[in-house]
Short mmCIF file of C-alpha atoms and ligand atoms in Angstrom, two decimals:
data_model
loop_
_atom_site.label_atom_id
_atom_site.label_comp_id
_atom_site.label_asym_id
_atom_site.label_seq_id
_atom_site.Cartn_x
_atom_site.Cartn_y
_atom_site.Cartn_z
CA MET A 1 77.81 24.70 117.94
CA ILE A 2 77.40 23.57 121.58
CA ILE A 3 77.84 25.83 124.74
CA GLY A 4 77.25 24.93 128.14
CA ILE A 5 76.04 27.14 130.96
CA THR A 6 76.40 26.78 133.70
CA GLY A 7 76.56 28.86 137.76
CA GLY A 8 74.99 29.19 140.46
CA SER A 9 71.97 30.15 141.68
CA GLY A 10 70.44 33.51 141.34
CA SER A 11 73.71 34.40 139.10
CA GLY A 12 71.45 35.94 135.28
CA LYS A 13 72.00 32.70 133.42
CA THR A 14 68.77 33.30 131.75
CA THR A 15 69.81 36.42 130.29
CA LEU A 16 72.38 34.18 128.09
CA LEU A 17 70.12 31.73 127.05
CA ASN A 18 66.96 33.44 126.13
CA LEU A 19 70.07 35.66 123.53
CA ILE A 20 71.03 32.31 122.42
CA ARG A 21 66.88 31.72 121.92
CA GLU A 22 66.92 35.08 120.70
CA ALA A 23 69.45 33.85 117.96
CA GLY A 24 67.59 30.72 117.05
CA GLY A 25 69.68 28.05 118.78
CA LEU A 26 68.28 25.40 120.80
CA VAL A 27 67.81 25.92 124.87
CA LEU A 28 67.51 22.51 126.83
CA ASP A 29 66.92 23.07 130.46
CA CYS A 30 68.07 19.83 132.51
CA ASP A 31 65.90 20.98 135.62
CA ALA A 32 62.84 20.86 133.42
CA ILE A 33 64.26 17.84 131.26
CA TYR A 34 64.32 16.05 134.42
CA HIS A 35 60.59 16.80 135.41
CA GLU A 36 59.86 15.46 132.63
CA LEU A 37 61.43 13.01 132.75
CA LEU A 38 59.01 12.38 136.43
CA GLN A 39 56.05 12.20 134.05
CA THR A 40 57.31 10.37 131.54
CA ASP A 41 60.63 8.50 132.07
CA THR A 42 59.72 4.80 133.39
CA GLU A 43 63.10 3.45 133.40
CA MET A 44 64.55 6.11 134.88
CA LEU A 45 61.31 4.98 137.39
CA SER A 46 62.10 2.27 138.23
CA ALA A 47 65.94 2.51 138.09
CA ILE A 48 65.17 5.14 141.40
CA GLU A 49 62.32 2.48 143.02
CA LYS A 50 65.04 -0.07 142.70
CA GLN A 51 67.57 1.59 144.55
CA PHE A 52 65.25 3.48 147.18
CA PRO A 53 62.19 0.98 147.56
CA GLY A 54 59.10 2.33 148.18
CA THR A 55 59.38 5.68 146.46
CA VAL A 56 57.30 5.22 143.69
CA GLU A 57 54.10 4.51 143.51
CA ASN A 58 52.33 3.51 140.67
CA GLY A 59 54.93 5.17 138.35
CA VAL A 60 55.24 7.67 140.45
CA LEU A 61 57.66 9.40 142.07
CA ASN A 62 57.30 10.33 146.50
CA ARG A 63 59.80 13.09 146.07
CA LYS A 64 59.46 14.05 149.59
CA LYS A 65 59.89 10.33 150.66
CA LEU A 66 62.82 10.80 147.91
CA GLY A 67 63.82 14.15 149.43
CA ALA A 68 63.70 12.75 153.13
CA ILE A 69 66.72 9.47 152.12
CA VAL A 70 69.33 11.59 149.38
CA PHE A 71 69.11 14.52 152.33
CA ALA A 72 70.54 12.62 155.01
CA ASP A 73 72.18 10.47 153.16
CA GLY A 74 75.34 11.22 150.82
CA GLN A 75 75.87 7.91 149.03
CA ALA A 76 72.52 7.64 148.59
CA LEU A 77 72.11 11.19 146.97
CA LEU A 78 76.03 10.35 144.89
CA THR A 79 73.89 6.93 143.76
CA LEU A 80 70.50 8.94 142.42
CA ASN A 81 72.58 11.57 140.76
CA ALA A 82 73.57 8.51 138.84
CA ILE A 83 70.53 7.51 137.88
CA THR A 84 68.70 11.07 136.81
CA HIS A 85 72.37 12.86 134.99
CA SER A 86 72.35 9.58 132.86
CA ALA A 87 68.66 9.71 132.07
CA VAL A 88 68.42 13.50 130.94
CA LYS A 89 72.49 12.77 129.46
CA LYS A 90 70.36 10.12 127.11
CA GLU A 91 67.66 13.03 126.21
CA VAL A 92 69.26 15.94 125.88
CA LEU A 93 71.60 14.11 123.64
CA ARG A 94 68.60 12.77 121.61
CA ARG A 95 67.18 16.43 121.38
CA LEU A 96 70.21 17.59 119.82
CA GLU A 97 70.50 15.46 117.27
CA GLU A 98 66.98 15.61 116.57
CA LYS A 99 67.96 19.86 116.01
CA PRO A 100 71.85 19.70 115.69
CA GLY A 101 73.05 23.32 114.95
CA LEU A 102 73.33 26.36 117.58
CA ALA A 103 72.19 24.14 120.62
CA ALA A 104 72.60 25.32 125.06
CA ILE A 105 72.82 23.35 127.68
CA ASP A 106 71.73 24.87 130.76
CA ALA A 107 72.87 22.83 133.35
CA ILE A 108 74.25 23.66 137.66
CA ALA A 109 75.46 19.81 137.60
CA LEU A 110 77.23 20.11 133.67
CA PHE A 111 80.45 18.73 134.88
CA GLU A 112 78.80 16.05 137.30
CA GLY A 113 76.49 14.81 134.42
CA GLY A 114 79.37 14.06 132.04
CA LEU A 115 76.87 16.78 129.74
CA ALA A 116 80.51 19.38 129.22
CA GLU A 117 81.92 16.67 126.97
CA THR A 118 79.53 17.06 124.39
CA CYS A 119 80.31 21.32 125.05
CA ASP A 120 82.07 22.39 122.25
CA LEU A 121 82.44 25.26 124.51
CA THR A 122 81.32 25.70 128.43
CA VAL A 123 80.85 29.14 130.35
CA ALA A 124 80.11 30.01 133.70
CA VAL A 125 78.19 32.89 134.68
CA THR A 126 79.10 34.56 138.51
CA ALA A 127 77.54 37.18 140.83
CA PRO A 128 78.35 38.01 144.00
CA MET A 129 76.59 36.84 146.59
CA ASP A 130 74.09 39.69 148.36
CA GLN A 131 73.29 40.71 144.50
CA ARG A 132 72.20 36.80 143.62
CA ILE A 133 70.23 36.65 147.10
CA ALA A 134 68.64 39.69 146.86
CA ARG A 135 67.64 38.48 142.67
CA LEU A 136 66.05 35.02 144.23
CA MET A 137 64.48 36.30 147.24
CA ALA A 138 62.59 38.76 144.55
CA ARG A 139 62.42 35.99 142.11
CA ASP A 140 60.90 32.92 143.18
CA GLY A 141 58.89 35.27 146.84
CA ILE A 142 61.19 33.19 149.17
CA THR A 143 63.45 34.66 152.53
CA GLU A 144 66.79 35.29 152.42
CA GLU A 145 67.45 32.08 154.73
CA TYR A 146 66.58 30.07 151.93
CA ALA A 147 68.04 32.21 149.08
CA ARG A 148 71.29 31.36 151.40
CA SER A 149 70.32 27.26 152.28
CA ARG A 150 70.38 27.23 148.38
CA ILE A 151 73.28 28.68 147.20
CA ALA A 152 75.22 26.37 150.40
CA ALA A 153 73.80 23.58 148.35
CA GLN A 154 75.88 24.46 145.56
CA HIS A 155 79.34 24.54 144.47
CA ASP A 156 81.05 28.26 145.13
CA GLU A 157 82.08 30.38 142.64
CA GLY A 158 85.73 29.45 142.58
CA TRP A 159 84.56 25.80 141.24
CA PHE A 160 83.10 26.43 137.92
CA ARG A 161 85.95 29.10 137.41
CA GLU A 162 88.47 26.40 137.40
CA ARG A 163 86.53 23.99 134.90
CA CYS A 164 84.59 26.95 132.40
CA ASP A 165 86.29 28.03 129.40
CA HIS A 166 84.95 31.38 129.90
CA ILE A 167 83.27 33.64 132.11
CA LEU A 168 80.59 35.95 132.80
CA GLU A 169 80.21 38.50 135.47
CA ASN A 170 77.43 39.87 136.38
CA HIS A 171 77.29 42.12 139.07
CA GLY A 172 75.20 45.38 138.70
CA ASP A 173 73.53 46.63 135.45
CA LEU A 174 71.29 44.48 133.87
CA ALA A 175 71.60 45.92 130.86
CA VAL A 176 75.85 46.10 130.84
CA TYR A 177 75.77 42.13 131.58
CA THR A 178 73.36 41.78 128.64
CA ASP A 179 75.29 44.00 126.32
CA ASN A 180 79.19 42.02 127.76
CA CYS A 181 76.59 38.19 126.58
CA LEU A 182 76.26 40.24 123.36
CA ALA A 183 79.80 40.72 122.34
CA PHE A 184 80.75 37.13 124.24
CA LEU A 185 78.13 35.51 121.60
CA ARG A 186 79.15 37.72 119.16
CA GLU A 187 82.89 36.54 119.59
CA GLN A 188 81.60 32.94 118.86
CA GLY A 189 80.45 34.20 115.75
CA ILE A 190 76.32 33.88 116.82
CA MET A 191 75.10 36.95 116.00
CA ILE A 192 70.96 37.83 116.68
CA PRO A 193 68.68 39.42 114.54
CA GLU A 194 68.51 43.28 114.27
CA THR A 195 65.14 42.98 114.53
CA GLU A 196 64.71 40.87 117.86
CA ARG A 197 66.52 43.10 119.11
CA SER A 198 65.27 46.00 118.81
P1 ATP B 201 69.02 29.77 138.40
O1 ATP B 201 69.69 29.07 138.07
O2 ATP B 201 68.33 29.47 139.68
O3 ATP B 201 67.41 29.35 136.86
P2 ATP B 201 69.45 31.71 137.43
O4 ATP B 201 70.83 31.86 137.27
O5 ATP B 201 68.85 31.21 135.94
O6 ATP B 201 69.77 31.18 138.48
P3 ATP B 201 68.57 34.07 136.32
O7 ATP B 201 67.12 33.83 136.21
O8 ATP B 201 69.04 34.58 134.92
O9 ATP B 201 69.30 33.28 137.40
O10 ATP B 201 68.04 35.82 137.23
C1 ATP B 201 67.86 35.10 138.61
C2 ATP B 201 66.95 36.79 138.61
O11 ATP B 201 66.77 38.91 138.53
C3 ATP B 201 66.05 36.80 138.16
O12 ATP B 201 64.37 37.28 138.57
C4 ATP B 201 66.70 37.89 136.13
O13 ATP B 201 65.73 38.96 136.02
C5 ATP B 201 67.10 39.62 137.59
N1 ATP B 201 68.79 39.47 137.23
C6 ATP B 201 69.54 38.47 136.37
N2 ATP B 201 70.76 39.99 135.88
C7 ATP B 201 70.44 40.85 136.95
C8 ATP B 201 70.33 42.13 137.31
N3 ATP B 201 72.31 42.36 136.48
N4 ATP B 201 70.54 42.53 137.72
C9 ATP B 201 68.98 43.28 138.50
N5 ATP B 201 68.21 41.98 138.14
C10 ATP B 201 68.53 40.78 137.25
#
């Protein structure tokens, strides 16, 4: 079974992903995969260089230079996303094939990146804005302004609610949310060995 997990920053996706890992599932973090591909995927890098000349030097992406281009130009961002999403999707599919069984795909762009269609089930994790901001500030040591700007660049909660098969709300006590995640996983027939939970 492949579960797609999405939702904005600071909502609490990691708790659910960790439980799936405890249940023996493969967890594929698309953001981490993208960063790995920046080191290894020469095909992706040359596609980026072809579209945005001067951004890849000696096989190394100048993220600042590329960031400045796509920040100022929505069309350029779409072009870049088309390249990176397809490279990440290819790698995710390769890893899923390598280890069939229970897996979770963690992707903020689960739908835009074309990975939702690979999933048997999609889940959005949601949380109130003020709690997300406080969590991001504490987790990443960032200012409120920066946390807000990161969230503002993402889809709002309604966007995820409309698209996902299941919603998990994380609006208070972490223990309650964890129990809700466990109940959801049990409903899906996914059990966590007792020893892992004690
Ligand atoms: P991102 O997409 O930015 O990685 P995320 O959805 O994975 O975000 P998490 O890392 O799971 O977010 O949660 C953000 C932080 O908030 C973490 O440090 C986590 O431990 C903490 N956290 C999550 N849920 C709660 C909660 N209910 N109460 C208190 N802290 C929480």
